[in-house]
Coordinates of C-alpha atoms in Angstrom, one line a residue:
Chain A
X1 CA 0.0 0.0 0.0
X2 CA 3.1 2.2 0.3
X3 CA 4.7 2.7 -3.1
X4 CA 8.5 2.5 -3.1
X5 CA 10.7 3.9 -5.9
X6 CA 14.4 4.2 -6.2
X7 CA 15.3 6.3 -9.2
X8 CA 17.8 8.7 -10.7
X9 CA 15.0 11.0 -12.1
X10 CA 13.6 14.0 -10.4
X11 CA 10.1 13.7 -8.8
X12 CA 7.2 16.1 -8.2
X13 CA 6.7 16.1 -4.4
X14 CA 3.5 17.9 -4.6
X15 CA 1.9 15.8 -7.3
X16 CA 3.0 12.6 -5.4
X17 CA 1.4 13.7 -2.2
X18 CA -1.8 15.0 -3.9
X19 CA -2.2 11.7 -5.8
X20 CA -2.5 9.8 -2.5
X21 CA -6.0 11.2 -1.9
X22 CA -7.2 11.3 -5.5
X23 CA -10.7 10.0 -5.8
X24 CA -11.2 9.1 -2.1
X25 CA -12.8 10.7 0.9
X26 CA -11.4 8.6 3.8
X27 CA -8.1 10.4 4.0
X28 CA -8.0 13.3 6.5
X29 CA -4.3 13.9 6.7
X30 CA -1.3 13.8 4.3
X31 CA 2.2 14.5 5.7
X32 CA 4.8 14.9 3.1
X33 CA 8.6 15.1 3.8
X34 CA 10.9 16.3 1.1
X35 CA 14.7 16.2 1.7
X36 CA 16.8 18.5 -0.4
X37 CA 20.6 18.8 -1.1
X38 CA 21.9 21.6 1.0
X39 CA 24.7 23.8 -0.4
X40 CA 26.6 23.8 2.9
X41 CA 30.3 24.8 2.9
X42 CA 30.3 25.5 -0.8
X43 CA 28.9 22.2 -1.9
X44 CA 27.4 22.5 -5.4
X45 CA 26.7 18.9 -6.2
X46 CA 26.9 15.4 -4.8
X47 CA 26.6 11.9 -6.0
X48 CA 24.5 9.3 -4.3
X49 CA 25.8 5.7 -4.6
X50 CA 23.5 2.9 -3.5
X51 CA 23.2 -0.9 -3.3
X52 CA 20.3 -1.6 -5.6
X53 CA 19.5 -5.2 -4.6
X54 CA 19.3 -4.2 -0.9
X55 CA 17.7 -0.7 -1.3
X56 CA 14.2 -1.5 -2.6
X57 CA 14.0 -4.6 -0.5
X58 CA 14.9 -2.8 2.7
X59 CA 12.7 0.2 2.1
X60 CA 9.7 -2.1 1.3
X61 CA 10.3 -4.0 4.5
X62 CA 10.3 -0.8 6.6
X63 CA 7.2 0.4 4.8
X64 CA 5.5 -2.9 5.9
X65 CA 6.6 -2.1 9.5
X66 CA 5.2 1.4 9.4
X67 CA 1.9 0.0 7.9
X68 CA 1.7 -2.5 10.8
X69 CA 2.4 0.1 13.4
X70 CA 0.1 3.0 12.3
X71 CA -3.3 2.9 10.5
X72 CA -2.1 4.2 7.2
X73 CA -4.2 4.5 4.1
X74 CA -1.6 5.2 1.4
X75 CA 2.0 6.3 1.0
X76 CA 4.8 6.9 -1.4
X77 CA 8.5 6.7 -0.7
X78 CA 11.0 7.9 -3.4
X79 CA 14.8 8.0 -3.0
X80 CA 17.0 9.3 -5.7
X81 CA 20.5 8.1 -6.6
X82 CA 23.1 9.5 -8.9
X83 CA 24.3 13.1 -9.3
X84 CA 22.3 15.9 -7.6
X85 CA 22.8 19.6 -7.4
X86 CA 22.4 21.8 -4.3
X87 CA 18.7 22.5 -3.9
X88 CA 17.6 19.3 -5.7
X89 CA 15.0 17.1 -4.0
X90 CA 16.6 13.8 -2.9
X91 CA 14.0 11.9 -0.9
X92 CA 10.2 12.0 -0.5
X93 CA 8.1 10.3 2.2
X94 CA 4.4 11.0 1.7
X95 CA 1.9 9.3 4.1
X96 CA -1.9 9.5 4.2
X97 CA -4.1 8.5 7.1
X98 CA -7.5 9.3 8.5
X99 CA -5.9 11.4 11.3
X100 CA -2.8 13.5 11.6
X101 CA -0.9 11.9 14.4
X102 CA -0.5 8.6 12.5
X103 CA 0.6 10.4 9.4
X104 CA 3.2 12.6 11.2
X105 CA 4.6 9.7 13.2
X106 CA 4.9 7.3 10.3
X107 CA 6.6 9.9 8.1
X108 CA 9.1 10.8 10.8
X109 CA 9.7 7.1 11.6
X110 CA 10.3 6.3 7.9
X111 CA 12.7 9.2 7.5
X112 CA 14.7 8.3 10.7
X113 CA 14.9 4.8 9.3
X114 CA 16.0 5.9 5.8
X115 CA 18.7 8.0 7.4
X116 CA 20.2 5.1 9.3
X117 CA 19.4 1.9 7.4
X118 CA 18.8 2.6 3.7
X119 CA 22.1 1.7 1.8
X120 CA 22.9 5.1 0.2
X121 CA 26.2 7.0 0.4
X122 CA 26.8 10.6 -0.4
X123 CA 30.0 11.9 -1.9
X124 CA 30.6 15.6 -2.5
X125 CA 32.0 16.9 -5.8
X126 CA 35.3 17.4 -3.9
X127 CA 35.5 13.6 -3.6
X128 CA 34.9 13.5 0.1
X129 CA 32.3 11.1 1.4
X130 CA 29.7 12.6 3.8
X131 CA 30.1 11.2 7.3
X132 CA 27.2 9.6 9.1
X133 CA 25.8 11.6 12.0
X134 CA 25.4 10.0 15.4
X135 CA 22.2 12.1 15.9
X136 CA 20.6 10.1 13.2
X137 CA 21.2 6.9 15.1
X138 CA 19.7 8.5 18.2
X139 CA 16.6 9.7 16.2
X140 CA 16.1 6.2 14.9
X141 CA 16.5 4.6 18.3
X142 CA 13.5 6.5 19.8
X143 CA 11.2 4.2 17.8
X144 CA 12.4 1.1 19.6
X145 CA 10.9 2.2 22.9
Chain B
X1 CA 31.2 -16.0 -2.2
X2 CA 30.2 -12.7 -4.0
X3 CA 31.7 -9.7 -2.2
X4 CA 30.3 -6.2 -2.8
X5 CA 32.0 -3.0 -1.8
X6 CA 30.5 0.5 -1.6
X7 CA 31.5 4.1 -1.1
X8 CA 35.1 4.6 0.4
X9 CA 35.4 0.8 1.1
X10 CA 35.0 0.3 -2.7
X11 CA 37.5 3.1 -3.5
X12 CA 40.2 1.8 -1.1
X13 CA 39.9 -1.8 -2.3
X14 CA 39.9 -0.5 -5.9
X15 CA 36.9 -2.5 -7.1
X16 CA 33.1 -2.8 -6.5
X17 CA 32.9 -6.5 -6.4
X18 CA 34.8 -9.7 -6.4
X19 CA 34.3 -13.5 -6.2
X20 CA 36.3 -15.2 -3.5
X21 CA 36.7 -18.7 -2.2
X22 CA 36.6 -18.2 1.6
X23 CA 38.7 -20.6 3.7
X24 CA 36.6 -23.0 5.7
X25 CA 37.8 -21.7 9.1
X26 CA 36.3 -18.2 8.3
X27 CA 32.9 -18.6 9.8
X28 CA 31.7 -15.1 11.1
X29 CA 31.5 -11.6 9.7
X30 CA 34.4 -10.5 11.9
X31 CA 36.6 -13.4 10.8
X32 CA 35.7 -12.7 7.1
X33 CA 36.9 -9.1 7.5
X34 CA 40.1 -10.3 9.2
X35 CA 40.8 -12.6 6.3
X36 CA 39.9 -10.0 3.6
X37 CA 42.2 -7.5 5.2
X38 CA 45.2 -9.8 4.4
X39 CA 44.5 -9.9 0.7
X40 CA 46.0 -6.6 -0.4
X41 CA 47.1 -3.3 1.1
X42 CA 43.9 -1.8 -0.4
X43 CA 41.8 -4.3 1.5
X44 CA 43.7 -3.7 4.7
X45 CA 43.3 0.1 4.3
X46 CA 39.5 -0.2 3.6
X47 CA 38.9 -2.5 6.6
X48 CA 41.3 -0.9 9.2
X49 CA 38.7 1.0 11.1
X50 CA 36.2 -1.7 12.1
X51 CA 34.0 0.7 13.9
X52 CA 33.3 2.4 10.5
X53 CA 32.4 -0.8 8.7
X54 CA 28.9 -2.1 8.2
X55 CA 28.0 -5.5 6.6
X56 CA 25.0 -7.0 4.9
X57 CA 24.6 -10.7 4.2
X58 CA 22.3 -11.4 1.3
X59 CA 20.9 -7.8 1.5
X60 CA 20.2 -7.9 5.3
X61 CA 22.3 -6.0 7.9
X62 CA 24.4 -8.4 9.9
X63 CA 26.3 -8.1 13.2
X64 CA 30.1 -8.9 13.4
X65 CA 29.3 -12.1 15.2
X66 CA 26.8 -13.3 12.5
X67 CA 27.6 -16.5 10.7
X68 CA 28.4 -16.3 7.0
X69 CA 27.5 -20.0 6.5
X70 CA 25.3 -20.2 3.4
X71 CA 25.8 -16.6 2.5
X72 CA 25.8 -15.9 -1.3
X73 CA 26.4 -12.1 -1.3
X74 CA 28.3 -10.2 1.4
X75 CA 28.3 -6.4 1.1
X76 CA 30.8 -4.3 3.0
X77 CA 30.4 -0.5 3.3
X78 CA 30.6 2.6 5.6
X79 CA 27.6 3.8 7.7
X80 CA 24.9 4.9 5.4
X81 CA 24.3 8.6 4.6
X82 CA 21.2 8.7 2.5
X83 CA 17.9 10.5 3.1
Chain C
X1 CA 8.8 34.6 7.6
X2 CA 5.8 32.2 7.8
X3 CA 3.1 33.3 5.4
X4 CA -0.4 33.1 6.7
X5 CA -3.5 33.1 4.5
X6 CA -7.1 32.6 5.4
X7 CA -9.2 32.1 2.3
X8 CA -12.3 30.5 0.7
X9 CA -10.3 29.5 -2.4
X10 CA -8.7 26.1 -2.9
X11 CA -4.9 25.9 -2.8
X12 CA -2.2 23.8 -4.4
X13 CA -0.4 22.1 -1.5
X14 CA 2.4 20.8 -3.6
X15 CA 3.1 24.1 -5.3
X16 CA 3.0 25.9 -1.9
X17 CA 5.5 23.5 -0.3
X18 CA 7.8 23.5 -3.4
X19 CA 7.8 27.3 -3.5
X20 CA 9.4 27.5 0.0
X21 CA 12.7 26.2 -1.4
X22 CA 12.7 28.0 -4.7
X23 CA 16.0 29.6 -5.6
X24 CA 17.7 28.7 -2.3
X25 CA 20.1 25.9 -1.2
X26 CA 20.0 26.3 2.6
X27 CA 16.8 24.2 3.0
X28 CA 17.3 20.5 3.7
X29 CA 13.9 19.6 4.8
X30 CA 10.3 20.5 4.0
X31 CA 7.5 19.0 6.0
X32 CA 4.0 19.7 4.5
X33 CA 0.7 18.8 6.3
X34 CA -2.5 18.9 4.3
X35 CA -5.8 18.3 6.1
X36 CA -8.8 17.2 4.0
X37 CA -12.5 16.9 4.6
X38 CA -13.3 13.2 5.4
X39 CA -16.5 11.8 4.2
X40 CA -17.3 10.0 7.5
X41 CA -20.8 8.8 8.2
X42 CA -22.1 10.0 4.9
X43 CA -20.9 13.5 5.1
X44 CA -20.7 15.0 1.6
X45 CA -20.0 18.7 2.5
X46 CA -19.4 21.0 5.4
X47 CA -19.2 24.7 6.0
X48 CA -16.5 26.4 7.9
X49 CA -17.4 29.5 9.9
X50 CA -14.7 31.6 11.3
X51 CA -13.9 34.8 13.2
X52 CA -11.9 36.8 10.6
X53 CA -10.5 39.5 12.9
X54 CA -9.1 36.9 15.3
X55 CA -8.1 34.2 12.9
X56 CA -5.2 35.8 11.0
X57 CA -4.0 37.6 14.1
X58 CA -3.9 34.4 16.2
X59 CA -2.4 32.3 13.4
X60 CA 0.3 35.0 12.9
X61 CA 1.0 34.9 16.7
X62 CA 1.4 31.1 16.8
X63 CA 3.6 31.3 13.7
X64 CA 5.9 33.7 15.6
X65 CA 6.0 31.2 18.5
X66 CA 7.0 28.4 16.2
X67 CA 9.7 30.6 14.6
X68 CA 11.1 31.4 18.0
X69 CA 11.1 27.8 19.1
X70 CA 12.7 26.1 16.1
X71 CA 15.2 27.3 13.5
X72 CA 12.8 27.6 10.6
X73 CA 13.7 29.0 7.2
X74 CA 10.3 29.5 5.6
X75 CA 6.7 28.4 6.0
X76 CA 3.2 28.8 4.7
X77 CA -0.1 28.3 6.6
X78 CA -3.3 28.3 4.7
X79 CA -6.7 27.7 6.3
X80 CA -9.9 27.7 4.2
X81 CA -13.3 28.8 5.2
X82 CA -16.7 28.5 3.6
X83 CA -18.3 25.5 2.0
X84 CA -16.1 22.4 1.3
X85 CA -16.8 19.0 -0.1
X86 CA -15.6 15.6 1.2
X87 CA -12.1 15.1 -0.1
X88 CA -11.4 18.9 -0.4
X89 CA -8.2 20.2 1.2
X90 CA -9.0 22.4 4.2
X91 CA -5.7 23.4 5.8
X92 CA -2.0 23.4 4.8
X93 CA 1.0 23.8 7.1
X94 CA 4.3 23.7 5.1
X95 CA 7.5 24.3 7.0
X96 CA 11.1 24.4 5.7
X97 CA 14.3 24.1 7.8
X98 CA 17.8 23.0 7.4
X99 CA 17.1 19.7 9.1
X100 CA 14.2 17.4 9.4
X101 CA 13.5 17.4 13.2
X102 CA 12.7 21.1 13.4
X103 CA 10.5 20.9 10.3
X104 CA 8.6 17.9 11.6
X105 CA 8.1 19.3 15.1
X106 CA 7.1 22.8 14.0
X107 CA 4.5 21.4 11.6
X108 CA 3.0 19.1 14.2
X109 CA 3.0 22.0 16.8
X110 CA 1.3 24.3 14.4
X111 CA -1.4 21.7 13.5
X112 CA -2.0 20.9 17.2
X113 CA -2.4 24.6 17.8
X114 CA -4.8 25.2 14.8
X115 CA -7.0 22.4 16.0
X116 CA -7.4 23.8 19.5
X117 CA -7.0 27.6 19.2
X118 CA -7.8 28.8 15.7
X119 CA -11.4 30.2 15.7
X120 CA -13.1 28.0 13.1
X121 CA -16.2 25.9 13.4
X122 CA -17.3 23.1 11.1
X123 CA -21.0 22.4 10.4
X124 CA -22.1 19.4 8.4
X125 CA -24.7 19.7 5.6
X126 CA -27.1 18.1 8.0
X127 CA -26.9 21.3 10.1
X128 CA -25.0 19.6 13.0
X129 CA -21.9 21.3 14.3
X130 CA -18.9 19.1 14.6
X131 CA -17.9 18.5 18.3
X132 CA -14.4 19.4 19.5
X133 CA -12.3 16.4 20.4
X134 CA -10.5 16.2 23.8
X135 CA -7.7 14.3 22.0
X136 CA -6.9 17.6 20.3
X137 CA -6.5 19.4 23.6
X138 CA -4.2 16.6 24.8
X139 CA -2.1 16.8 21.6
X140 CA -1.8 20.6 22.0
X141 CA -0.9 20.3 25.7
X142 CA 2.3 18.2 25.0
X143 CA 4.0 21.3 23.7
X144 CA 3.8 23.1 27.1
X145 CA 6.2 20.6 28.7
Chain D
X1 CA -19.7 46.7 24.1
X2 CA -19.6 44.9 20.8
X3 CA -20.6 41.3 21.2
X4 CA -19.9 38.6 18.6
X5 CA -21.4 35.1 18.5
X6 CA -20.3 32.1 16.4
X7 CA -21.5 28.6 15.4
X8 CA -24.3 27.3 17.6
X9 CA -24.0 30.1 20.0
X10 CA -24.9 32.4 17.1
X11 CA -27.7 30.1 16.0
X12 CA -29.3 29.9 19.4
X13 CA -29.1 33.6 20.1
X14 CA -30.5 34.3 16.6
X15 CA -27.9 36.9 15.6
X16 CA -24.1 37.1 14.9
X17 CA -23.5 40.4 16.7
X18 CA -25.1 43.0 18.9
X19 CA -24.1 46.2 20.7
X20 CA -25.0 46.2 24.4
X21 CA -24.5 48.6 27.3
X22 CA -23.2 46.3 30.1
X23 CA -24.2 47.2 33.6
X24 CA -21.3 48.5 35.7
X25 CA -21.5 45.6 38.2
X26 CA -20.6 43.2 35.4
X27 CA -16.8 43.0 35.6
X28 CA -15.7 39.5 34.6
X29 CA -16.3 37.2 31.7
X30 CA -18.3 34.9 34.0
X31 CA -20.6 37.7 35.1
X32 CA -21.0 38.9 31.6
X33 CA -22.2 35.5 30.6
X34 CA -24.6 35.4 33.6
X35 CA -26.0 38.8 32.6
X36 CA -26.3 37.9 28.9
X37 CA -28.3 34.8 29.8
X38 CA -31.0 36.9 31.3
X39 CA -31.6 38.9 28.1
X40 CA -33.7 36.3 26.1
X41 CA -34.6 32.6 26.0
X42 CA -32.2 32.3 23.1
X43 CA -29.4 33.9 25.1
X44 CA -30.2 31.6 28.0
X45 CA -30.2 28.5 25.8
X46 CA -26.9 29.4 24.1
X47 CA -25.1 30.0 27.4
X48 CA -26.6 27.2 29.5
X49 CA -23.6 24.9 29.2
X50 CA -20.8 27.0 30.4
X51 CA -18.3 24.1 30.0
X52 CA -19.0 24.3 26.2
X53 CA -18.4 28.1 26.0
X54 CA -15.2 29.9 25.0
X55 CA -14.6 33.6 25.1
X56 CA -12.2 36.0 23.4
X57 CA -11.7 39.6 24.5
X58 CA -10.5 41.9 21.6
X59 CA -9.5 38.7 19.6
X60 CA -7.5 37.1 22.5
X61 CA -8.8 34.0 24.4
X62 CA -9.9 34.9 27.9
X63 CA -10.6 32.9 31.1
X64 CA -13.9 33.1 32.8
X65 CA -12.2 35.1 35.6
X66 CA -10.8 37.7 33.2
X67 CA -11.8 41.3 33.6
X68 CA -13.8 42.8 30.8
X69 CA -12.8 46.3 31.8
X70 CA -11.9 48.3 28.7
X71 CA -13.0 45.5 26.3
X72 CA -14.2 46.7 22.9
X73 CA -15.2 43.4 21.3
X74 CA -16.1 40.2 23.2
X75 CA -16.7 37.0 21.2
X76 CA -18.6 34.0 22.5
X77 CA -18.4 30.6 20.8
X78 CA -18.1 26.9 21.2
X79 CA -14.8 25.0 21.4
X80 CA -13.1 25.4 18.0
X81 CA -13.1 22.7 15.4
X82 CA -10.9 23.9 12.6
X83 CA -7.8 22.3 11.0

């Protein structure tokens, strides 16, 4: 029920979120998270490497977990790979539910998971690999309580 | 066994994948990393900091103590930085 | 820095969220919440009454609070009034920040606030006024900790 | 004093606003509601369940104990149901 796509192409975050509720009247809340490439410290572009066989499988598994944990009605997860410029959208998590709490929590849960468990690696155009942040592990750990 | 390397692990080893016959006394993820580190200076450099190494067996994350018995594909990479 | 609009007209949630990051590279996260009219119990349409003089003033004040509490970079709040059909979007809270935690928290905070403090009242086409939910007060109270 | 009514408070009173000269001994929100309830059966019906009544003085939420001294516009309505 949650669509998962891993792609090099850009996506239209607004259209993806809006499409979740098209033609139905049981959805009361859509929470959409879009992650963008920040141009920190002069970064102008980065390249996202990933592990294709693992990526879609792992994202689908976590989407199942979210669906079991919250009463979700629809969702779309898109993660891009390849070369991206500062300001480009990189990840989308859009979740629809009858009520807002489930949609907010599931979207935050999925993003925390993607940050710590989805097999993607960012390299700046300077050739330096982006370091993982311990804060991301802490954020993900809160869902194990 | 099919071995896959990503990000700076791949860069230091100098290739993204290789097929290796693993000795029979190599039974856990940790011992696999120890053995791989002996294969070349690049392997040694890539695997020197074990705290910065993550491993997946057949596309599932695995602990250092996990058995590699029956594994078809073992991937070795740094902590992920997607999202 | 957070735009506030109270209007009868429809809005394009996706375009509003996307516009927050247009032309800039310091935004790493956009969280967008869209609330829609649910067709529960046969509801086909409802009418939103509001208190215009208080509405924009109160929403602007809470937007200031959110900006003081989290490092936000941009935002848009739109609340509709008048007659709406089941499935129609009714409220939008779109928040941009460098990092995802601030954007998620500020968007949830603003929605909890709008549910409990923004002077709007929903009446179904059957003439019955929608009752307030105590769960909304509980949700809003968590931000006072 | 300008009085504004919304939602079912407005419906029961039968109008959305009215101008009233409030007696000098009416000094708090609670006493204002008590006095308004005496004006007509509609006012009485609208204000009967005080737990379901919310008040704003000059567009700011106010407690039942709040002073209405200097208030220009007092709005009376049920708990809000927007969002």
